[in-house]
CSV table of C-alpha atoms and ligand atoms in Angstrom, one decimal:
chain,number,residue,atom,x,y,z
T,168,MET,CA,9.2,-20.8,22.7
T,169,VAL,CA,5.7,-21.6,23.8
T,170,TRP,CA,7.1,-24.0,26.4
T,171,LYS,CA,9.4,-21.4,27.8
T,172,ILE,CA,6.9,-18.6,27.7
T,173,ALA,CA,4.4,-20.8,29.5
T,174,GLN,CA,6.8,-21.0,32.5
T,175,SER,CA,6.5,-17.3,33.1
T,176,PRO,CA,4.3,-16.4,36.2
T,177,LYS,CA,3.2,-13.3,34.1
T,178,VAL,CA,1.4,-15.5,31.6
T,179,LYS,CA,-2.2,-16.2,32.3
T,180,GLU,CA,-3.4,-17.4,28.9
T,181,LEU,CA,-1.4,-18.5,26.0
T,182,PHE,CA,-2.3,-19.1,22.3
T,183,ALA,CA,-0.3,-20.6,19.5
T,184,ALA,CA,-0.9,-20.0,15.8
T,185,PRO,CA,-1.1,-22.4,14.1
T,186,GLY,CA,0.4,-24.6,16.9
T,187,ASN,CA,0.9,-28.3,16.9
T,188,ALA,CA,0.2,-31.3,19.1
T,189,GLY,CA,2.9,-30.2,21.5
T,190,THR,CA,1.6,-26.6,22.0
T,191,ALA,CA,-2.0,-28.0,22.3
T,192,ARG,CA,-0.9,-29.3,25.7
T,193,ILE,CA,0.3,-25.9,27.1
T,194,ALA,CA,-1.6,-23.4,25.0
T,195,GLN,CA,-4.8,-23.0,22.9
T,196,ASN,CA,-4.0,-23.6,19.3
T,197,ILE,CA,-5.5,-21.2,16.8
T,198,ASP,CA,-6.0,-22.5,13.3
T,199,VAL,CA,-4.4,-19.6,11.5
T,200,ASN,CA,-1.2,-19.6,9.4
T,201,ALA,CA,1.7,-17.8,11.1
T,202,SER,CA,2.0,-15.6,7.9
T,203,ASP,CA,-1.6,-14.5,7.8
T,204,ILE,CA,-0.9,-11.1,9.4
T,205,LYS,CA,-4.4,-9.6,9.0
T,206,ALA,CA,-6.2,-12.7,10.4
T,207,LEU,CA,-3.8,-12.8,13.4
T,208,ALA,CA,-4.3,-9.2,14.1
T,209,LYS,CA,-8.1,-9.6,14.1
T,210,ILE,CA,-7.9,-12.5,16.6
T,211,ALA,CA,-5.4,-10.6,18.7
T,212,GLN,CA,-7.8,-7.7,19.0
T,213,GLN,CA,-10.8,-10.0,19.7
T,214,LYS,CA,-8.9,-11.9,22.4
T,215,LYS,CA,-7.3,-8.7,23.8
T,216,ILE,CA,-3.8,-10.3,23.5
T,217,GLU,CA,-1.2,-8.3,25.5
T,218,LEU,CA,1.9,-9.7,23.9
T,219,VAL,CA,2.8,-11.3,20.6
T,220,VAL,CA,6.0,-13.3,20.0
T,221,VAL,CA,6.9,-14.1,16.5
T,222,GLY,CA,8.7,-17.4,15.7
T,223,PRO,CA,9.4,-17.7,12.0
T,224,GLU,CA,11.1,-15.5,9.5
T,225,VAL,CA,8.4,-15.1,6.8
T,226,PRO,CA,5.9,-13.0,8.9
T,227,LEU,CA,8.8,-10.9,10.1
T,228,ALA,CA,9.9,-10.3,6.5
T,229,GLU,CA,6.3,-9.4,5.6
T,230,GLY,CA,6.0,-6.8,8.3
T,231,ILE,CA,4.0,-8.4,11.0
T,232,VAL,CA,5.8,-6.3,13.6
T,233,ASP,CA,5.0,-3.1,11.9
T,234,HIS,CA,1.4,-4.0,11.5
T,235,PHE,CA,0.9,-5.0,15.2
T,236,GLU,CA,2.7,-1.9,16.3
T,237,SER,CA,0.4,0.2,14.2
T,238,ILE,CA,-2.6,-1.2,16.0
T,239,GLY,CA,-1.0,-0.8,19.4
T,240,ILE,CA,-0.4,-4.5,20.3
T,241,PRO,CA,3.0,-5.2,21.9
T,242,ILE,CA,5.0,-7.5,19.6
T,243,PHE,CA,8.5,-9.0,19.9
T,244,GLY,CA,10.7,-9.1,16.8
T,245,PRO,CA,12.3,-6.8,14.3
T,246,SER,CA,10.4,-4.5,11.9
T,247,LYS,CA,10.2,-5.4,8.2
T,248,LEU,CA,13.1,-3.1,7.4
T,249,ALA,CA,15.2,-4.6,10.2
T,250,ALA,CA,14.3,-8.2,9.3
T,251,GLU,CA,15.9,-7.6,5.9
T,252,ILE,CA,19.1,-8.6,7.7
T,253,GLU,CA,17.8,-12.1,7.1
T,254,SER,CA,15.4,-11.7,4.3
T,255,SER,CA,17.9,-10.1,1.9
T,256,LYS,CA,21.3,-11.5,1.8
T,257,VAL,CA,22.4,-8.7,-0.5
T,258,PHE,CA,21.4,-6.2,2.2
T,259,ALA,CA,23.1,-8.2,4.9
T,260,LYS,CA,26.3,-8.3,2.8
T,261,SER,CA,26.3,-4.6,2.0
T,262,LEU,CA,25.8,-3.9,5.7
T,263,LEU,CA,28.8,-6.2,6.7
T,264,LYS,CA,31.0,-4.5,4.0
T,265,LYS,CA,30.0,-0.9,4.9
T,266,TYR,CA,30.6,-1.4,8.6
T,267,ASN,CA,33.7,-3.6,8.3
T,268,ILE,CA,32.1,-6.5,10.1
T,269,PRO,CA,34.2,-9.6,9.2
T,270,ALA,CA,32.7,-11.8,6.5
T,271,GLY,CA,33.7,-13.7,3.3
T,272,LYS,CA,34.0,-11.8,0.1
T,273,SER,CA,31.0,-11.9,-2.2
T,274,VAL,CA,29.7,-10.5,-5.5
T,275,THR,CA,26.0,-9.9,-6.3
T,276,PHE,CA,24.5,-10.7,-9.7
T,277,SER,CA,21.1,-10.1,-11.2
T,278,ASP,CA,22.2,-11.2,-14.7
T,279,TYR,CA,22.4,-14.9,-15.3
T,280,GLN,CA,25.2,-14.8,-17.9
T,281,GLN,CA,27.4,-12.5,-15.9
T,282,ALA,CA,27.0,-14.8,-12.8
T,283,CYS,CA,28.0,-17.8,-15.0
T,284,ASP,CA,31.1,-15.9,-16.4
T,285,TYR,CA,32.1,-15.0,-12.8
T,286,VAL,CA,31.7,-18.6,-11.6
T,287,ARG,CA,33.9,-19.9,-14.5
T,288,LYS,CA,36.7,-17.8,-13.2
T,289,GLN,CA,36.4,-19.0,-9.6
T,290,LYS,CA,38.2,-21.9,-7.8
T,291,PRO,CA,35.8,-24.4,-6.1
T,292,PRO,CA,34.3,-24.8,-3.6
T,293,ILE,CA,32.0,-22.0,-4.7
T,294,VAL,CA,29.1,-20.8,-2.6
T,295,VAL,CA,26.0,-19.7,-4.5
T,296,LYS,CA,23.3,-18.0,-2.5
T,297,ALA,CA,19.8,-16.7,-3.3
T,298,ASP,CA,19.2,-13.2,-2.0
T,299,GLY,CA,15.7,-13.9,-0.5
T,300,LEU,CA,14.1,-16.3,1.9
T,301,ALA,CA,14.2,-19.9,0.7
T,302,ALA,CA,13.5,-22.1,3.7
T,303,GLY,CA,17.0,-23.5,3.8
T,304,LYS,CA,17.1,-24.2,0.1
T,305,GLY,CA,18.8,-21.0,-1.0
T,306,VAL,CA,22.4,-21.9,-0.4
T,307,VAL,CA,24.5,-24.3,-2.5
T,308,VAL,CA,28.1,-25.0,-1.5
T,309,ALA,CA,29.3,-26.3,-4.9
T,310,ALA,CA,32.3,-28.7,-5.0
T,311,SER,CA,32.8,-27.9,-8.7
T,312,LYS,CA,32.2,-25.2,-11.3
T,313,GLU,CA,29.6,-27.4,-13.0
T,314,GLU,CA,27.7,-27.7,-9.7
T,315,ALA,CA,27.8,-24.0,-9.2
T,316,LEU,CA,26.6,-23.4,-12.8
T,317,ALA,CA,23.8,-25.9,-12.3
T,318,ALA,CA,22.7,-24.0,-9.1
T,319,LEU,CA,22.7,-20.7,-11.1
T,320,ALA,CA,20.6,-22.3,-13.8
T,321,GLU,CA,18.1,-23.6,-11.2
T,322,PHE,CA,18.0,-20.3,-9.3
T,323,MET,CA,18.1,-17.8,-12.2
T,324,GLN,CA,16.7,-19.6,-15.2
T,325,ALA,CA,14.3,-22.2,-14.0
T,326,LYS,CA,13.3,-19.8,-11.1
T,327,LYS,CA,13.0,-22.8,-8.7
T,328,LEU,CA,12.9,-20.4,-5.8
T,329,GLY,CA,10.7,-17.8,-7.5
T,330,THR,CA,11.7,-14.2,-7.0
T,331,ALA,CA,13.9,-15.1,-4.0
T,332,ALA,CA,16.8,-15.7,-6.5
T,333,ASP,CA,16.3,-12.6,-8.7
T,334,LYS,CA,19.6,-11.6,-7.2
T,335,VAL,CA,22.3,-14.2,-6.5
T,336,LEU,CA,25.5,-13.9,-4.4
T,337,ILE,CA,28.6,-15.8,-5.2
T,338,GLU,CA,30.5,-16.0,-2.0
T,339,GLU,CA,34.0,-17.0,-0.9
T,340,PHE,CA,34.0,-20.4,0.7
T,341,LEU,CA,34.8,-20.1,4.4
T,342,THR,CA,36.5,-22.9,6.3
T,343,GLY,CA,36.4,-23.6,10.0
T,344,ARG,CA,33.7,-24.6,12.6
T,345,GLU,CA,30.2,-23.3,12.3
T,346,MET,CA,28.5,-21.7,15.3
T,347,SER,CA,25.1,-20.0,15.8
T,348,SER,CA,25.3,-17.1,18.2
T,349,PHE,CA,22.4,-15.3,19.8
T,350,VAL,CA,21.9,-12.0,21.4
T,351,PHE,CA,18.9,-10.1,22.7
T,352,THR,CA,18.8,-6.4,21.7
T,353,ASP,CA,16.4,-3.5,22.0
T,354,GLY,CA,18.4,-1.6,19.4
T,355,LYS,CA,20.8,-0.1,21.9
T,356,THR,CA,21.8,-2.6,24.5
T,357,VAL,CA,23.1,-5.9,23.3
T,358,LEU,CA,22.8,-8.8,25.8
T,359,PRO,CA,24.8,-11.9,25.0
T,360,PHE,CA,22.7,-15.1,25.3
T,361,VAL,CA,24.5,-18.4,24.3
T,362,SER,CA,25.8,-20.2,21.2
T,363,ALA,CA,24.9,-23.5,19.7
T,364,CYS,CA,26.0,-25.8,16.9
T,365,ASP,CA,23.5,-26.9,14.3
T,366,TYR,CA,23.8,-30.0,12.1
T,367,LYS,CA,22.4,-29.1,8.7
T,368,ARG,CA,22.9,-32.2,6.6
T,369,ILE,CA,20.4,-35.0,6.6
T,370,TYR,CA,22.8,-37.9,7.1
T,371,ASP,CA,25.5,-38.9,9.7
T,372,GLY,CA,28.9,-37.6,8.9
T,373,ASP,CA,27.5,-34.4,7.4
T,374,ARG,CA,26.5,-36.1,4.2
T,375,GLY,CA,23.5,-35.6,2.0
T,376,PRO,CA,21.4,-32.5,1.3
T,377,ASN,CA,21.0,-29.6,3.6
T,378,THR,CA,17.9,-29.5,5.8
T,379,GLY,CA,16.5,-26.9,8.2
T,380,GLY,CA,18.7,-28.6,10.9
T,381,MET,CA,18.8,-32.2,12.2
T,382,GLY,CA,20.1,-31.6,15.7
T,383,SER,CA,22.1,-29.2,17.8
T,384,TYR,CA,23.9,-28.8,21.0
T,385,SER,CA,24.9,-25.9,23.3
T,386,PRO,CA,27.5,-24.7,24.2
T,387,PRO,CA,29.8,-25.5,21.3
T,388,VAL,CA,32.8,-27.6,22.3
T,389,PHE,CA,35.2,-24.9,21.0
T,390,ASP,CA,33.4,-22.1,22.8
T,391,SER,CA,35.2,-19.9,25.3
T,392,PRO,CA,34.8,-16.6,27.0
T,393,ALA,CA,37.4,-15.1,24.7
T,394,LEU,CA,35.4,-16.3,21.6
T,395,GLN,CA,32.2,-15.0,23.0
T,396,LYS,CA,33.8,-11.6,23.7
T,397,LYS,CA,35.1,-11.5,20.1
T,398,VAL,CA,31.6,-12.4,18.7
T,399,ILE,CA,30.0,-9.6,20.7
T,400,GLU,CA,32.6,-7.0,20.1
T,401,THR,CA,33.4,-7.7,16.4
T,402,VAL,CA,30.0,-8.9,15.1
T,403,MET,CA,26.9,-8.3,17.3
T,404,GLU,CA,27.5,-4.8,18.7
T,405,PRO,CA,28.7,-3.4,15.4
T,406,ALA,CA,25.8,-5.0,13.6
T,407,VAL,CA,23.2,-3.6,16.0
T,408,LYS,CA,24.9,-0.1,15.8
T,409,ALA,CA,25.0,-0.4,12.0
T,410,MET,CA,21.3,-1.1,11.8
T,411,ALA,CA,20.5,1.9,14.0
T,412,GLN,CA,22.7,4.1,11.8
T,413,GLU,CA,20.9,2.8,8.7
T,414,GLY,CA,17.6,3.9,10.2
T,415,ARG,CA,16.5,0.3,10.7
T,416,PRO,CA,16.8,-0.1,14.5
T,417,TYR,CA,17.0,-3.8,15.3
T,418,ARG,CA,14.9,-5.2,18.2
T,419,GLY,CA,14.5,-8.8,19.0
T,420,VAL,CA,16.9,-11.7,18.8
T,421,LEU,CA,19.8,-11.4,16.4
T,422,TYR,CA,21.3,-14.7,15.3
T,423,GLY,CA,24.7,-14.7,13.8
T,424,GLY,CA,25.7,-17.7,11.6
T,425,LEU,CA,29.4,-17.7,12.1
T,426,MET,CA,32.5,-19.5,10.9
T,427,VAL,CA,35.2,-19.8,13.5
T,428,ASN,CA,38.7,-20.5,12.4
T,429,SER,CA,41.7,-20.4,14.8
T,430,GLY,CA,39.8,-17.8,16.9
T,431,ASP,CA,39.0,-15.8,13.8
T,432,VAL,CA,35.2,-15.1,13.4
T,433,LYS,CA,33.4,-14.4,10.1
T,434,VAL,CA,29.7,-14.0,9.5
T,435,PHE,CA,28.1,-16.0,6.7
T,436,GLU,CA,24.6,-15.0,7.5
T,437,PHE,CA,22.3,-13.3,10.0
T,438,ASN,CA,18.9,-14.5,11.0
T,439,SER,CA,16.2,-12.3,12.5
T,440,ARG,CA,14.9,-14.8,15.1
T,441,LEU,CA,15.8,-17.8,17.2
T,442,GLY,CA,17.0,-20.8,15.1
T,443,ASP,CA,15.4,-24.2,14.7
T,444,PRO,CA,16.7,-26.6,16.1
T,445,GLU,CA,19.0,-24.3,18.1
T,446,THR,CA,16.0,-22.9,20.1
T,447,GLN,CA,15.3,-26.3,21.5
T,448,VAL,CA,18.8,-26.5,23.1
T,449,ILE,CA,19.3,-22.8,24.1
T,450,LEU,CA,16.0,-22.0,25.8
T,451,PRO,CA,16.3,-24.9,28.2
T,452,ARG,CA,19.6,-23.3,29.3
T,453,LEU,CA,18.0,-19.9,29.9
T,454,LYS,CA,17.3,-19.3,33.6
T,455,THR,CA,15.9,-15.7,33.3
T,456,ASP,CA,12.1,-15.3,32.6
T,457,LEU,CA,11.9,-15.0,28.8
T,458,VAL,CA,8.8,-12.8,29.1
T,459,ASP,CA,10.9,-10.3,31.2
T,460,ILE,CA,13.5,-10.2,28.5
T,461,ILE,CA,10.9,-9.8,25.8
T,462,MET,CA,9.1,-7.0,27.6
T,463,ALA,CA,12.4,-5.2,28.2
T,464,VAL,CA,13.3,-5.4,24.5
T,465,ILE,CA,9.9,-4.0,23.5
T,466,ARG,CA,10.1,-1.2,26.1
T,467,GLY,CA,13.7,-0.3,25.2
T,468,LYS,CA,14.8,-1.2,28.7
T,469,LEU,CA,17.1,-4.1,28.1
T,470,SER,CA,19.9,-2.4,30.0
T,471,GLN,CA,17.9,-3.3,33.2
T,472,ILE,CA,17.9,-7.0,32.5
T,473,LYS,CA,20.5,-9.7,33.3
T,474,VAL,CA,20.4,-12.8,31.1
T,475,GLU,CA,21.3,-15.8,33.2
T,476,CYS,CA,22.0,-19.2,31.8
T,477,SER,CA,22.7,-22.7,33.1
T,478,ASP,CA,26.3,-24.0,32.7
T,479,ASP,CA,24.9,-27.4,31.8
T,480,ALA,CA,25.1,-28.6,28.3
T,481,CYS,CA,22.0,-29.3,26.2
T,482,VAL,CA,21.7,-31.7,23.2
T,483,GLY,CA,18.7,-32.0,20.8
T,484,VAL,CA,18.2,-34.6,18.1
T,485,VAL,CA,15.5,-34.1,15.4
T,486,MET,CA,13.3,-36.9,14.3
T,487,ALA,CA,12.2,-36.4,10.7
T,488,SER,CA,9.7,-37.9,8.3
T,489,GLY,CA,11.2,-40.5,5.9
T,490,GLY,CA,12.1,-38.7,2.7
T,491,TYR,CA,12.7,-35.3,4.2
T,492,PRO,CA,14.2,-32.9,3.0
T,493,GLY,CA,12.7,-34.2,-0.2
T,494,SER,CA,9.0,-35.3,-0.4
T,495,TYR,CA,7.5,-37.3,2.5
T,496,LYS,CA,4.2,-38.6,3.7
T,497,THR,CA,2.5,-37.3,6.9
T,498,GLY,CA,-0.4,-38.5,9.1
T,499,PHE,CA,1.4,-41.4,10.8
T,500,PRO,CA,0.8,-41.9,14.5
T,501,VAL,CA,3.7,-41.0,16.8
T,502,ASN,CA,4.0,-43.6,19.6
T,503,GLY,CA,6.0,-43.8,22.8
T,504,LEU,CA,5.9,-40.1,23.7
T,505,HIS,CA,5.1,-41.1,27.3
T,506,ASP,CA,7.9,-43.6,27.5
T,507,VAL,CA,10.6,-41.0,27.7
T,508,ASP,CA,12.3,-40.2,31.1
T,509,LYS,CA,10.8,-37.3,33.1
T,510,ASP,CA,13.8,-35.1,32.6
T,511,VAL,CA,13.8,-35.5,28.8
T,512,LEU,CA,12.1,-32.8,26.8
T,513,VAL,CA,10.2,-33.6,23.5
T,514,PHE,CA,9.6,-30.5,21.5
T,515,HIS,CA,7.0,-30.9,18.7
T,516,ALA,CA,7.4,-29.3,15.3
T,517,GLY,CA,5.5,-31.0,12.4
T,518,THR,CA,2.8,-32.7,14.5
T,519,LYS,CA,-0.9,-32.4,14.9
T,520,VAL,CA,-3.5,-33.7,17.3
T,521,GLY,CA,-5.3,-36.8,15.9
T,522,SER,CA,-8.8,-38.1,16.1
T,523,THR,CA,-8.6,-38.3,19.9
T,524,PRO,CA,-6.9,-35.6,22.1
T,525,TRP,CA,-4.1,-37.9,23.1
T,526,GLU,CA,-3.3,-39.1,19.6
T,527,VAL,CA,-0.3,-37.4,17.9
T,528,LEU,CA,0.2,-37.6,14.2
T,529,THR,CA,3.1,-36.5,12.0
T,530,ASN,CA,2.4,-33.3,10.1
T,531,GLY,CA,5.7,-32.1,8.6
T,532,GLY,CA,9.3,-32.9,7.6
T,533,ARG,CA,10.9,-32.3,10.9
T,534,VAL,CA,8.5,-33.9,13.3
T,535,LEU,CA,10.0,-33.4,16.8
T,536,THR,CA,13.2,-32.8,18.7
T,537,VAL,CA,14.3,-34.9,21.7
T,538,VAL,CA,16.3,-32.8,24.2
T,539,ALA,CA,18.2,-33.5,27.4
T,540,MET,CA,20.5,-31.5,29.6
T,541,GLY,CA,23.6,-32.8,31.4
T,542,LYS,CA,26.7,-31.7,33.3
T,543,THR,CA,28.6,-32.5,30.1
T,544,ILE,CA,27.7,-32.7,26.4
T,545,ALA,CA,28.4,-36.4,26.5
T,546,LYS,CA,26.0,-37.0,29.4
T,547,ALA,CA,23.3,-35.0,27.7
T,548,ARG,CA,23.9,-36.8,24.5
T,549,GLU,CA,23.7,-40.2,26.1
T,550,LYS,CA,20.3,-39.3,27.7
T,551,VAL,CA,18.9,-38.2,24.4
T,552,TYR,CA,19.9,-41.4,22.5
T,553,ALA,CA,18.7,-43.6,25.4
T,554,ASN,CA,15.3,-42.1,25.0
T,555,ILE,CA,14.8,-41.3,21.3
T,556,SER,CA,14.5,-45.0,20.3
T,557,ARG,CA,11.4,-45.2,22.5
T,558,ILE,CA,9.6,-42.8,20.2
T,559,GLN,CA,8.4,-44.3,16.9
T,560,PHE,CA,6.5,-43.4,13.8
T,561,GLU,CA,6.5,-44.9,10.3
T,562,GLY,CA,9.6,-43.9,8.3
T,563,ALA,CA,11.2,-42.0,11.2
T,564,HIS,CA,14.8,-40.9,10.6
T,565,TYR,CA,17.3,-39.3,12.9
T,566,ARG,CA,21.0,-38.7,12.9
T,567,LYS,CA,23.1,-40.9,15.3
T,568,ASP,CA,26.0,-38.5,15.5
T,569,ILE,CA,24.7,-35.3,17.0
T,570,ALA,CA,27.2,-33.9,19.5
T,571,LEU,CA,29.4,-36.9,19.0
T,572,PHE,CA,33.1,-36.1,19.1
T,573,LYS,CA,36.0,-38.4,18.4
T,574,SER,CA,38.5,-38.2,21.2
P,789,AMP,P1,22.6,-20.5,5.3
P,789,AMP,O1,21.3,-20.9,4.7
P,789,AMP,O2,23.1,-19.1,5.0
P,789,AMP,O3,22.6,-20.8,6.8
P,789,AMP,O4,23.7,-21.5,4.7
P,789,AMP,C1,23.5,-22.8,4.8
P,789,AMP,C2,24.8,-23.5,5.1
P,789,AMP,O5,25.7,-23.3,4.0
P,789,AMP,C3,25.5,-22.9,6.3
P,789,AMP,O6,25.1,-23.5,7.5
P,789,AMP,C4,27.0,-23.3,6.0
P,789,AMP,O7,27.2,-24.6,6.4
P,789,AMP,C5,27.0,-23.2,4.5
P,789,AMP,N1,27.6,-21.9,4.1
P,789,AMP,C6,27.0,-20.7,3.9
P,789,AMP,N2,27.8,-19.8,3.5
P,789,AMP,C7,29.1,-20.3,3.5
P,789,AMP,C8,30.4,-19.9,3.1
P,789,AMP,N3,30.6,-18.6,2.7
P,789,AMP,N4,31.4,-20.8,3.2
P,789,AMP,C9,31.2,-22.0,3.6
P,789,AMP,N5,30.0,-22.5,3.9
P,789,AMP,C10,28.9,-21.7,3.9
P,790,LIG,N1,19.0,-23.8,12.1
P,790,LIG,C1,19.1,-22.8,11.2
P,790,LIG,C2,18.0,-21.8,11.1
P,790,LIG,O1,17.1,-21.8,12.0
P,790,LIG,O2,18.1,-21.0,10.2
């Protein structure tokens, strides 16, 4: 997002909080946590910041937008009440049900024993979801009743996710192909952006535990104008209208986590922001100035904007620290960043500047994403994999099968 915003001729100075070694090259990093709303507001006032763009979900759920609006600083993202579309799966489900937006059946429990009794009557696979935010750890797709019961015990008895699992949903297992779809909205106008596919599991062949996302590509191979039309008309527009009717007007990017099966679309989640790693493959396709879109959303003038996107495909592969999504070590030097081709993009996530300004160290689970565009998905993919092996750090792991399709 920082990379895209930096391209706007309207931007004179750019700050990133907390930022990383990548943003340090194009913005000034501010050493404040993205969730420290009060500290961020103070800095924004001191520096006379004219626009704030929120990336992650936690500050949105904690009301960063409401706070900045109350002190008169323009900010892009949904209010606390609107962000509940992501931060409370129980709220999202009730919205879907009430407004007849297609989704799998689900039942909510706050009592552990009742949840267990219900699971015992279900046929696996059984989907167990924590109500609140859990950084990708709140969903278990259980292959057996035992696995579902174990998830309930972890969530509701051992409180592994804290209060995020005070309520738990047991959801119908949806089959099909997963797609992340994005729209911009000012609460009235809904402007289609693009869709992408995310690879959630850590290992090739979609094996191993879920992660935040190990790679993605856009547009999905199964995408079509008819599918996009269906997504907009049956999911996005009704959802935005529903939020307005609920007194929670939604402004920002709305991300639909969708299951597509023979042209049928069902929602399995909403996010209140751009996804990661989807952002890395959708923003390179955006031709319109992102700052123009953002300002139009904030001013309620989105109907005056046209979102233009490149027809080229984009592929991104995440390099992660060894051990991720479990425990991992950080602080390893990242080498070879300058050896990639000029038209290949390397987006940093968990990195930081080392002891010299040009030294980059690992500083998180997902370290960086290597991205390339191409006339076809295959060409973009080839470019990514030809370059990714030039970047190294101790323990680095990446999937070899992102955007790979058997013919
Ligand atoms: P979420 O954290 O809601 O994105 O869910 C994580 C992953 O669990 C999704 O990317 C899907 O692969 C899977 N998932 C979530 N809900 C369902 C469902 N109802 N049926 C099948 N898979 C699901
Ligand atoms: N890639 C999934 C997410 O951002 O939630």
